[in-house]
């Protein structure tokens, strides 16, 4: 047996909860499926200092609890479940939760976010949130006046190194090849910044640390095999993100890396009644506040879609 819903929101980051707050206040009685990481990426951040409205900053997990409460206050039903597959070739749209429960929805708001890529070495995991971060804009401020390392060679690595160079005494950019993938202008900015040192042909062997957190990184030159330790207090990953959109492949238009394409200026996808918000559809800004902003847009777009649909039914 399948459950019928008006609006289903998939994902519980700032985008999903904001969509829920707006949809619930519009009387749409949304149901929100949290996904496998309730609260999303912000639950891996200690302090959020750049979300407007919190002059003293707020702890990431606490912020997500508050957003959840706010969504529930207006009648959002939160379900701890993972949407494991969808069928967007039918209407109402079909979703399968935890591989067993069918849900039919008149509108779906996708807020599944993205996940930062990590190198996959144990020491990186050991010092997560204790010096290891995948977001310089979120966490860079805590390393002001300190020495840090950034891994990566794309636009993110270039941008994050430049950002950190204004806060930190020195930035070591660890690049695995003898060239960077980043755009020429961003590379030039990196190369012209005196306190950024690029370590070419270099890979991370181990993140080093103690009870106080990260104290350094041991790197290896992949041409010569030479190892060395760079003393740093912060270790930033900038090797890309992966949008959590695999289950929508074949139904939704996406770019080559899996970000969902929306009609510019809206959250509409190529499937009627399906809206994409937050990082799943944004590879450029990726901030909590921009995710929340598009979450609001998604709810308003869904509301408009449902109203038009109702009007259509009334006249048919
Ligand atoms: P990219 O996929 O472009 O780059 C990832 C980088 O990480 C590559 O240089 C890659 O090296 C390196 N890398 C991957 N895996 C490893 C590993 N295991 N060890 C070491 N290095 C590794 O990701 P970005 O996040 O930089 O950018 C994603 C998209 O977002 C791009 O289209 C980019 O243009 C865009 N963007 C735009 C910005 C802007 O315009 N302001 C800012 C940020 C991103 P290699 O080159 O050797 O493969």
mmCIF file of C-alpha atoms and ligand atoms in Angstrom:
data_model
loop_
_atom_site.group_PDB
_atom_site.id
_atom_site.type_symbol
_atom_site.label_atom_id
_atom_site.label_comp_id
_atom_site.label_asym_id
_atom_site.label_seq_id
_atom_site.Cartn_x
_atom_site.Cartn_y
_atom_site.Cartn_z
ATOM 1 C CA UNK A 1 0.000 0.000 0.000
ATOM 2 C CA UNK A 2 1.265 3.457 -0.767
ATOM 3 C CA UNK A 3 0.860 6.665 1.194
ATOM 4 C CA UNK A 4 -0.350 9.777 -0.640
ATOM 5 C CA UNK A 5 1.199 13.137 0.138
ATOM 6 C CA UNK A 6 0.862 16.629 -1.241
ATOM 7 C CA UNK A 7 4.470 17.778 -0.791
ATOM 8 C CA UNK A 8 7.430 15.570 -0.013
ATOM 9 C CA UNK A 9 10.762 17.174 0.870
ATOM 10 C CA UNK A 10 13.844 14.990 0.565
ATOM 11 C CA UNK A 11 16.721 16.096 2.777
ATOM 12 C CA UNK A 12 17.180 17.769 6.148
ATOM 13 C CA UNK A 13 19.812 20.462 5.691
ATOM 14 C CA UNK A 14 19.060 24.205 5.707
ATOM 15 C CA UNK A 15 17.464 23.922 2.246
ATOM 16 C CA UNK A 16 15.103 21.094 3.229
ATOM 17 C CA UNK A 17 14.033 22.608 6.552
ATOM 18 C CA UNK A 18 13.497 26.057 5.055
ATOM 19 C CA UNK A 19 11.371 24.523 2.293
ATOM 20 C CA UNK A 20 9.446 22.723 5.052
ATOM 21 C CA UNK A 21 8.872 25.897 7.076
ATOM 22 C CA UNK A 22 7.470 27.723 4.045
ATOM 23 C CA UNK A 23 5.427 24.788 2.749
ATOM 24 C CA UNK A 24 3.976 24.109 6.205
ATOM 25 C CA UNK A 25 3.076 27.744 6.782
ATOM 26 C CA UNK A 26 1.333 27.702 3.375
ATOM 27 C CA UNK A 27 -0.874 24.877 4.658
ATOM 28 C CA UNK A 28 0.644 22.212 2.401
ATOM 29 C CA UNK A 29 1.277 19.759 5.285
ATOM 30 C CA UNK A 30 4.675 18.650 3.991
ATOM 31 C CA UNK A 31 6.425 15.483 4.966
ATOM 32 C CA UNK A 32 10.219 15.594 5.146
ATOM 33 C CA UNK A 33 12.504 12.575 4.852
ATOM 34 C CA UNK A 34 15.753 13.269 6.653
ATOM 35 C CA UNK A 35 18.090 11.014 4.686
ATOM 36 C CA UNK A 36 21.002 9.125 6.169
ATOM 37 C CA UNK A 37 22.628 12.170 7.817
ATOM 38 C CA UNK A 38 19.847 14.063 9.612
ATOM 39 C CA UNK A 39 20.760 17.743 9.642
ATOM 40 C CA UNK A 40 23.113 17.375 6.684
ATOM 41 C CA UNK A 41 26.603 18.798 6.269
ATOM 42 C CA UNK A 42 26.226 21.437 8.993
ATOM 43 C CA UNK A 43 26.131 18.727 11.629
ATOM 44 C CA UNK A 44 29.838 18.217 10.889
ATOM 45 C CA UNK A 45 30.663 21.882 11.615
ATOM 46 C CA UNK A 46 31.307 23.185 15.108
ATOM 47 C CA UNK A 47 30.530 26.854 14.857
ATOM 48 C CA UNK A 48 28.559 28.629 12.175
ATOM 49 C CA UNK A 49 29.467 32.306 12.277
ATOM 50 C CA UNK A 50 28.315 33.441 8.850
ATOM 51 C CA UNK A 51 24.596 32.688 9.035
ATOM 52 C CA UNK A 52 22.828 36.040 9.437
ATOM 53 C CA UNK A 53 20.972 36.529 12.688
ATOM 54 C CA UNK A 54 23.409 34.885 15.101
ATOM 55 C CA UNK A 55 25.740 37.651 16.319
ATOM 56 C CA UNK A 56 27.638 35.210 18.530
ATOM 57 C CA UNK A 57 27.548 32.352 16.003
ATOM 58 C CA UNK A 58 25.781 29.063 16.509
ATOM 59 C CA UNK A 59 26.849 25.478 16.832
ATOM 60 C CA UNK A 60 26.068 23.622 13.551
ATOM 61 C CA UNK A 61 24.140 20.660 15.053
ATOM 62 C CA UNK A 62 22.174 23.055 17.323
ATOM 63 C CA UNK A 63 21.209 25.163 14.341
ATOM 64 C CA UNK A 64 19.813 22.095 12.621
ATOM 65 C CA UNK A 65 17.819 21.104 15.727
ATOM 66 C CA UNK A 66 16.353 24.625 15.817
ATOM 67 C CA UNK A 67 15.469 24.483 12.111
ATOM 68 C CA UNK A 68 13.794 21.117 12.638
ATOM 69 C CA UNK A 69 11.757 22.450 15.573
ATOM 70 C CA UNK A 70 10.719 25.474 13.544
ATOM 71 C CA UNK A 71 9.573 23.232 10.671
ATOM 72 C CA UNK A 72 7.679 20.961 13.097
ATOM 73 C CA UNK A 73 6.015 23.894 14.843
ATOM 74 C CA UNK A 74 4.070 24.630 11.665
ATOM 75 C CA UNK A 75 3.074 21.030 11.082
ATOM 76 C CA UNK A 76 5.880 19.444 9.061
ATOM 77 C CA UNK A 77 6.024 15.714 9.639
ATOM 78 C CA UNK A 78 9.653 14.621 9.915
ATOM 79 C CA UNK A 79 10.401 11.015 9.038
ATOM 80 C CA UNK A 80 13.773 9.421 9.694
ATOM 81 C CA UNK A 81 14.091 7.605 6.423
ATOM 82 C CA UNK A 82 16.130 7.476 3.266
ATOM 83 C CA UNK A 83 14.513 7.820 -0.120
ATOM 84 C CA UNK A 84 16.212 4.956 -1.941
ATOM 85 C CA UNK A 85 14.608 5.269 -5.397
ATOM 86 C CA UNK A 86 12.081 7.316 -7.334
ATOM 87 C CA UNK A 87 9.875 6.992 -10.379
ATOM 88 C CA UNK A 88 9.335 10.399 -11.903
ATOM 89 C CA UNK A 89 7.805 8.981 -15.092
ATOM 90 C CA UNK A 90 4.458 8.668 -13.308
ATOM 91 C CA UNK A 91 2.142 11.242 -11.712
ATOM 92 C CA UNK A 92 1.615 11.439 -8.793
ATOM 93 C CA UNK A 93 5.388 11.142 -8.470
ATOM 94 C CA UNK A 94 6.537 7.958 -6.806
ATOM 95 C CA UNK A 95 9.212 7.607 -4.116
ATOM 96 C CA UNK A 96 10.424 4.507 -2.317
ATOM 97 C CA UNK A 97 11.589 4.965 1.267
ATOM 98 C CA UNK A 98 14.103 2.590 2.855
ATOM 99 C CA UNK A 99 13.676 0.262 -0.133
ATOM 100 C CA UNK A 100 10.205 -0.789 1.018
ATOM 101 C CA UNK A 101 7.610 1.956 1.525
ATOM 102 C CA UNK A 102 5.954 3.599 -1.476
ATOM 103 C CA UNK A 103 5.019 7.251 -1.224
ATOM 104 C CA UNK A 104 3.036 9.108 -3.884
ATOM 105 C CA UNK A 105 3.549 12.864 -4.035
ATOM 106 C CA UNK A 106 1.922 15.703 -5.913
ATOM 107 C CA UNK A 107 5.108 17.744 -5.582
ATOM 108 C CA UNK A 108 8.651 16.811 -4.581
ATOM 109 C CA UNK A 109 11.313 19.188 -3.327
ATOM 110 C CA UNK A 110 14.778 17.712 -3.620
ATOM 111 C CA UNK A 111 17.171 19.029 -0.958
ATOM 112 C CA UNK A 112 19.600 16.123 -0.810
ATOM 113 C CA UNK A 113 22.715 18.321 -0.720
ATOM 114 C CA UNK A 114 26.233 17.360 -1.586
ATOM 115 C CA UNK A 115 29.056 15.655 0.222
ATOM 116 C CA UNK A 116 32.603 16.943 0.336
ATOM 117 C CA UNK A 117 35.129 14.473 -0.964
ATOM 118 C CA UNK A 118 37.821 13.293 1.436
ATOM 119 C CA UNK A 119 41.128 11.592 0.701
ATOM 120 C CA UNK A 120 40.087 8.486 2.595
ATOM 121 C CA UNK A 121 43.051 8.193 4.955
ATOM 122 C CA UNK A 122 42.361 7.250 8.612
ATOM 123 C CA UNK A 123 44.247 10.209 10.145
ATOM 124 C CA UNK A 124 42.031 12.620 8.225
ATOM 125 C CA UNK A 125 38.982 11.066 9.873
ATOM 126 C CA UNK A 126 40.648 11.023 13.284
ATOM 127 C CA UNK A 127 41.138 14.809 13.215
ATOM 128 C CA UNK A 128 37.823 15.723 11.587
ATOM 129 C CA UNK A 129 36.642 18.929 13.285
ATOM 130 C CA UNK A 130 39.947 19.043 15.198
ATOM 131 C CA UNK A 131 41.902 20.744 12.444
ATOM 132 C CA UNK A 132 40.616 18.892 9.391
ATOM 133 C CA UNK A 133 37.907 20.708 7.465
ATOM 134 C CA UNK A 134 36.359 20.595 4.022
ATOM 135 C CA UNK A 135 35.120 24.178 4.131
ATOM 136 C CA UNK A 136 37.562 27.083 4.384
ATOM 137 C CA UNK A 137 34.812 29.685 4.329
ATOM 138 C CA UNK A 138 33.076 27.975 7.277
ATOM 139 C CA UNK A 139 36.115 27.212 9.387
ATOM 140 C CA UNK A 140 38.986 29.420 8.143
ATOM 141 C CA UNK A 141 38.358 32.075 10.754
ATOM 142 C CA UNK A 142 39.379 29.662 13.533
ATOM 143 C CA UNK A 143 42.848 29.426 12.000
ATOM 144 C CA UNK A 144 43.632 33.124 11.778
ATOM 145 C CA UNK A 145 47.247 33.835 12.587
ATOM 146 C CA UNK A 146 48.095 30.153 12.053
ATOM 147 C CA UNK A 147 49.707 28.076 9.313
ATOM 148 C CA UNK A 148 47.458 25.787 7.250
ATOM 149 C CA UNK A 149 47.502 23.375 4.304
ATOM 150 C CA UNK A 150 44.992 23.031 1.471
ATOM 151 C CA UNK A 151 44.760 19.937 -0.739
ATOM 152 C CA UNK A 152 43.464 20.272 -4.287
ATOM 153 C CA UNK A 153 44.171 22.072 -7.535
ATOM 154 C CA UNK A 154 40.803 23.168 -8.884
ATOM 155 C CA UNK A 155 38.893 26.431 -8.531
ATOM 156 C CA UNK A 156 37.820 25.517 -4.997
ATOM 157 C CA UNK A 157 41.408 24.940 -3.874
ATOM 158 C CA UNK A 158 42.515 28.193 -5.514
ATOM 159 C CA UNK A 159 39.648 30.152 -3.994
ATOM 160 C CA UNK A 160 40.017 28.622 -0.534
ATOM 161 C CA UNK A 161 43.812 29.149 -0.498
ATOM 162 C CA UNK A 162 43.375 32.789 -1.455
ATOM 163 C CA UNK A 163 40.670 33.202 1.188
ATOM 164 C CA UNK A 164 42.834 31.570 3.870
ATOM 165 C CA UNK A 165 45.915 33.594 2.876
ATOM 166 C CA UNK A 166 44.151 36.701 4.196
ATOM 167 C CA UNK A 167 43.596 35.101 7.606
ATOM 168 C CA UNK A 168 46.571 32.793 8.063
ATOM 169 C CA UNK A 169 50.280 33.450 8.264
ATOM 170 C CA UNK A 170 50.997 30.902 5.553
ATOM 171 C CA UNK A 171 49.064 28.543 3.273
ATOM 172 C CA UNK A 172 50.667 25.386 1.854
ATOM 173 C CA UNK A 173 48.831 24.269 -1.275
ATOM 174 C CA UNK A 174 49.331 20.557 -1.897
ATOM 175 C CA UNK A 175 48.960 19.749 -5.605
ATOM 176 C CA UNK A 176 49.275 16.166 -6.820
ATOM 177 C CA UNK A 177 50.369 17.005 -10.398
ATOM 178 C CA UNK A 178 52.763 19.567 -11.862
ATOM 179 C CA UNK A 179 49.893 21.809 -12.890
ATOM 180 C CA UNK A 180 46.606 23.089 -11.554
ATOM 181 C CA UNK A 181 43.183 22.511 -13.019
ATOM 182 C CA UNK A 182 41.900 25.872 -11.733
ATOM 183 C CA UNK A 183 41.067 28.682 -14.160
ATOM 184 C CA UNK A 184 44.032 30.813 -15.250
ATOM 185 C CA UNK A 185 42.877 33.892 -13.383
ATOM 186 C CA UNK A 186 42.435 32.015 -10.121
ATOM 187 C CA UNK A 187 45.796 30.278 -10.533
ATOM 188 C CA UNK A 188 47.442 33.653 -11.140
ATOM 189 C CA UNK A 189 45.906 34.951 -7.923
ATOM 190 C CA UNK A 190 47.346 31.990 -6.012
ATOM 191 C CA UNK A 191 50.777 32.316 -7.586
ATOM 192 C CA UNK A 192 50.899 36.058 -6.895
ATOM 193 C CA UNK A 193 50.051 35.710 -3.222
ATOM 194 C CA UNK A 194 53.328 35.794 -1.288
ATOM 195 C CA UNK A 195 52.148 33.694 1.675
ATOM 196 C CA UNK A 196 50.883 30.783 -0.459
ATOM 197 C CA UNK A 197 53.488 28.109 -1.171
ATOM 198 C CA UNK A 198 52.588 25.516 -3.801
ATOM 199 C CA UNK A 199 53.990 22.020 -3.294
ATOM 200 C CA UNK A 200 53.875 20.416 -6.768
ATOM 201 C CA UNK A 201 53.709 16.649 -7.422
ATOM 202 C CA UNK A 202 52.872 16.221 -3.775
ATOM 203 C CA UNK A 203 50.425 13.905 -2.052
ATOM 204 C CA UNK A 204 49.288 13.633 1.541
ATOM 205 C CA UNK A 205 50.736 10.677 3.377
ATOM 206 C CA UNK A 206 49.372 11.370 6.871
ATOM 207 C CA UNK A 207 47.729 14.117 8.895
ATOM 208 C CA UNK A 208 49.696 14.468 12.132
ATOM 209 C CA UNK A 209 48.362 15.614 15.470
ATOM 210 C CA UNK A 210 47.876 15.160 19.179
ATOM 211 C CA UNK A 211 45.245 15.975 21.834
ATOM 212 C CA UNK A 212 45.251 19.615 20.772
ATOM 213 C CA UNK A 213 44.371 18.727 17.179
ATOM 214 C CA UNK A 214 46.350 18.859 13.948
ATOM 215 C CA UNK A 215 50.026 19.734 14.275
ATOM 216 C CA UNK A 216 51.277 18.973 10.786
ATOM 217 C CA UNK A 217 50.981 17.015 7.598
ATOM 218 C CA UNK A 218 53.442 14.476 6.205
ATOM 219 C CA UNK A 219 53.585 14.704 2.434
ATOM 220 C CA UNK A 220 55.372 12.706 -0.221
ATOM 221 C CA UNK A 221 56.713 13.886 -3.561
ATOM 222 C CA UNK A 222 55.302 11.415 -6.075
ATOM 223 C CA UNK A 223 58.209 11.978 -8.492
ATOM 224 C CA UNK A 224 61.139 11.578 -6.087
ATOM 225 C CA UNK A 225 59.525 9.643 -3.213
ATOM 226 C CA UNK A 226 60.913 12.224 -0.794
ATOM 227 C CA UNK A 227 58.833 12.679 2.371
ATOM 228 C CA UNK A 228 58.654 15.790 4.524
ATOM 229 C CA UNK A 229 56.569 17.187 7.377
ATOM 230 C CA UNK A 230 54.905 20.574 6.997
ATOM 231 C CA UNK A 231 53.916 22.033 10.380
ATOM 232 C CA UNK A 232 50.307 23.259 10.151
ATOM 233 C CA UNK A 233 47.369 23.604 12.527
ATOM 234 C CA UNK A 234 44.670 23.361 9.868
ATOM 235 C CA UNK A 235 44.232 20.880 7.018
ATOM 236 C CA UNK A 236 41.633 21.805 4.400
ATOM 237 C CA UNK A 237 40.255 19.481 1.751
ATOM 238 C CA UNK A 238 39.277 21.141 -1.529
ATOM 239 C CA UNK A 239 39.162 18.162 -3.864
ATOM 240 C CA UNK A 240 35.573 18.588 -4.937
ATOM 241 C CA UNK A 241 32.051 17.753 -3.827
ATOM 242 C CA UNK A 242 29.674 15.098 -4.978
ATOM 243 C CA UNK A 243 25.998 16.025 -5.190
ATOM 244 C CA UNK A 244 23.716 13.402 -3.662
ATOM 245 C CA UNK A 245 21.622 12.955 -6.788
ATOM 246 C CA UNK A 246 22.329 9.398 -7.976
ATOM 247 C CA UNK A 247 18.753 8.199 -7.420
ATOM 248 C CA UNK A 248 17.391 10.868 -9.790
ATOM 249 C CA UNK A 249 19.613 9.905 -12.736
ATOM 250 C CA UNK A 250 17.622 9.097 -15.845
ATOM 251 C CA UNK A 251 14.745 11.378 -14.785
ATOM 252 C CA UNK A 252 16.279 14.782 -14.174
ATOM 253 C CA UNK A 253 18.587 16.861 -16.330
ATOM 254 C CA UNK A 254 21.956 17.187 -14.642
ATOM 255 C CA UNK A 255 25.361 18.563 -15.542
ATOM 256 C CA UNK A 256 28.279 16.197 -16.126
ATOM 257 C CA UNK A 257 29.078 16.065 -12.404
ATOM 258 C CA UNK A 258 25.525 15.304 -11.270
ATOM 259 C CA UNK A 259 24.265 18.734 -10.163
ATOM 260 C CA UNK A 260 20.555 19.045 -11.008
ATOM 261 C CA UNK A 261 19.761 21.636 -13.657
ATOM 262 C CA UNK A 262 16.969 24.066 -12.828
ATOM 263 C CA UNK A 263 15.275 26.712 -14.938
ATOM 264 C CA UNK A 264 17.392 29.820 -14.123
ATOM 265 C CA UNK A 265 15.855 32.020 -11.476
ATOM 266 C CA UNK A 266 13.560 29.198 -10.286
ATOM 267 C CA UNK A 267 13.874 25.772 -8.673
ATOM 268 C CA UNK A 268 11.935 23.991 -11.438
ATOM 269 C CA UNK A 269 13.508 20.899 -12.965
ATOM 270 C CA UNK A 270 12.641 19.274 -16.296
ATOM 271 C CA UNK A 271 9.983 17.141 -14.535
ATOM 272 C CA UNK A 272 6.693 18.842 -13.669
ATOM 273 C CA UNK A 273 6.190 19.015 -9.928
ATOM 274 C CA UNK A 274 9.835 18.274 -9.056
ATOM 275 C CA UNK A 275 11.885 21.127 -7.620
ATOM 276 C CA UNK A 276 15.574 21.115 -6.710
ATOM 277 C CA UNK A 277 17.052 23.322 -3.985
ATOM 278 C CA UNK A 278 20.271 23.731 -2.012
ATOM 279 C CA UNK A 279 23.622 22.176 -2.874
ATOM 280 C CA UNK A 280 22.109 19.396 -5.011
ATOM 281 C CA UNK A 281 21.539 22.106 -7.615
ATOM 282 C CA UNK A 282 24.324 24.554 -6.716
ATOM 283 C CA UNK A 283 28.001 23.913 -7.289
ATOM 284 C CA UNK A 284 29.075 27.521 -6.992
ATOM 285 C CA UNK A 285 27.862 29.080 -3.715
ATOM 286 C CA UNK A 286 27.211 26.071 -1.449
ATOM 287 C CA UNK A 287 26.486 28.117 1.687
ATOM 288 C CA UNK A 288 23.886 27.411 4.375
ATOM 289 C CA UNK A 289 22.277 30.760 3.738
ATOM 290 C CA UNK A 290 22.049 30.286 -0.040
ATOM 291 C CA UNK A 291 20.685 26.768 0.511
ATOM 292 C CA UNK A 292 18.046 28.177 2.860
ATOM 293 C CA UNK A 293 17.216 30.846 0.275
ATOM 294 C CA UNK A 294 16.617 28.332 -2.498
ATOM 295 C CA UNK A 295 14.687 26.126 -0.037
ATOM 296 C CA UNK A 296 12.247 29.006 0.367
ATOM 297 C CA UNK A 297 12.071 29.376 -3.426
ATOM 298 C CA UNK A 298 11.343 25.642 -3.791
ATOM 299 C CA UNK A 299 8.384 25.810 -1.419
ATOM 300 C CA UNK A 300 6.964 28.875 -3.179
ATOM 301 C CA UNK A 301 7.428 27.242 -6.592
ATOM 302 C CA UNK A 302 5.751 24.043 -5.354
ATOM 303 C CA UNK A 303 2.860 26.021 -3.884
ATOM 304 C CA UNK A 304 2.354 27.852 -7.188
ATOM 305 C CA UNK A 305 2.523 24.588 -9.116
ATOM 306 C CA UNK A 306 -0.065 22.912 -6.886
ATOM 307 C CA UNK A 307 -2.406 25.891 -7.072
ATOM 308 C CA UNK A 308 -2.227 25.850 -10.890
ATOM 309 C CA UNK A 309 -2.816 22.104 -10.873
ATOM 310 C CA UNK A 310 -5.894 22.514 -8.663
ATOM 311 C CA UNK A 311 -7.244 25.217 -10.937
ATOM 312 C CA UNK A 312 -6.692 22.949 -13.933
ATOM 313 C CA UNK A 313 -8.603 20.112 -12.217
ATOM 314 C CA UNK A 314 -11.469 22.419 -11.290
ATOM 315 C CA UNK A 315 -11.892 23.426 -14.922
ATOM 316 C CA UNK A 316 -11.633 19.961 -16.411
HETATM 317 P P1 LIG B 1 37.350 20.048 -9.266
HETATM 318 O O1 LIG B 1 36.790 18.710 -9.547
HETATM 319 O O2 LIG B 1 37.357 21.057 -10.354
HETATM 320 O O3 LIG B 1 38.852 19.894 -8.803
HETATM 321 C C1 LIG B 1 39.223 18.968 -7.858
HETATM 322 C C2 LIG B 1 40.710 19.076 -7.678
HETATM 323 O O4 LIG B 1 41.086 18.220 -6.631
HETATM 324 C C3 LIG B 1 41.507 18.678 -8.928
HETATM 325 O O5 LIG B 1 42.515 19.598 -9.174
HETATM 326 C C4 LIG B 1 42.060 17.312 -8.550
HETATM 327 O O6 LIG B 1 43.369 17.074 -9.030
HETATM 328 C C5 LIG B 1 42.155 17.387 -7.046
HETATM 329 N N1 LIG B 1 41.997 16.085 -6.447
HETATM 330 C C6 LIG B 1 40.974 15.213 -6.607
HETATM 331 N N2 LIG B 1 41.179 14.096 -5.870
HETATM 332 C C7 LIG B 1 42.365 14.279 -5.258
HETATM 333 C C8 LIG B 1 43.128 13.478 -4.372
HETATM 334 N N3 LIG B 1 42.701 12.279 -3.964
HETATM 335 N N4 LIG B 1 44.310 13.961 -3.927
HETATM 336 C C9 LIG B 1 44.742 15.185 -4.320
HETATM 337 N N5 LIG B 1 44.071 15.986 -5.160
HETATM 338 C C10 LIG B 1 42.891 15.531 -5.616
HETATM 339 O O7 LIG B 1 36.573 20.553 -7.965
HETATM 340 P P2 LIG B 1 36.363 22.017 -7.401
HETATM 341 O O8 LIG B 1 35.628 21.853 -6.131
HETATM 342 O O9 LIG B 1 37.615 22.768 -7.381
HETATM 343 O O10 LIG B 1 35.375 22.692 -8.465
HETATM 344 C C11 LIG B 1 34.127 22.093 -8.792
HETATM 345 C C12 LIG B 1 33.408 22.981 -9.804
HETATM 346 O O11 LIG B 1 32.992 24.198 -9.186
HETATM 347 C C13 LIG B 1 34.285 23.372 -10.980
HETATM 348 O O12 LIG B 1 33.485 23.427 -12.130
HETATM 349 C C14 LIG B 1 34.744 24.761 -10.610
HETATM 350 O O13 LIG B 1 35.058 25.558 -11.743
HETATM 351 C C15 LIG B 1 33.530 25.316 -9.869
HETATM 352 N N6 LIG B 1 33.949 26.344 -8.908
HETATM 353 C C16 LIG B 1 33.918 27.637 -9.302
HETATM 354 C C17 LIG B 1 34.300 28.624 -8.451
HETATM 355 C C18 LIG B 1 34.240 30.020 -8.918
HETATM 356 O O14 LIG B 1 34.057 30.250 -10.101
HETATM 357 N N7 LIG B 1 34.370 30.981 -8.047
HETATM 358 C C19 LIG B 1 34.781 28.352 -7.087
HETATM 359 C C20 LIG B 1 34.808 26.938 -6.785
HETATM 360 C C21 LIG B 1 34.418 25.984 -7.673
HETATM 361 P P3 LIG B 1 43.686 16.812 -10.592
HETATM 362 O O15 LIG B 1 43.611 18.159 -11.233
HETATM 363 O O16 LIG B 1 45.031 16.226 -10.557
HETATM 364 O O17 LIG B 1 42.630 15.862 -11.080
#
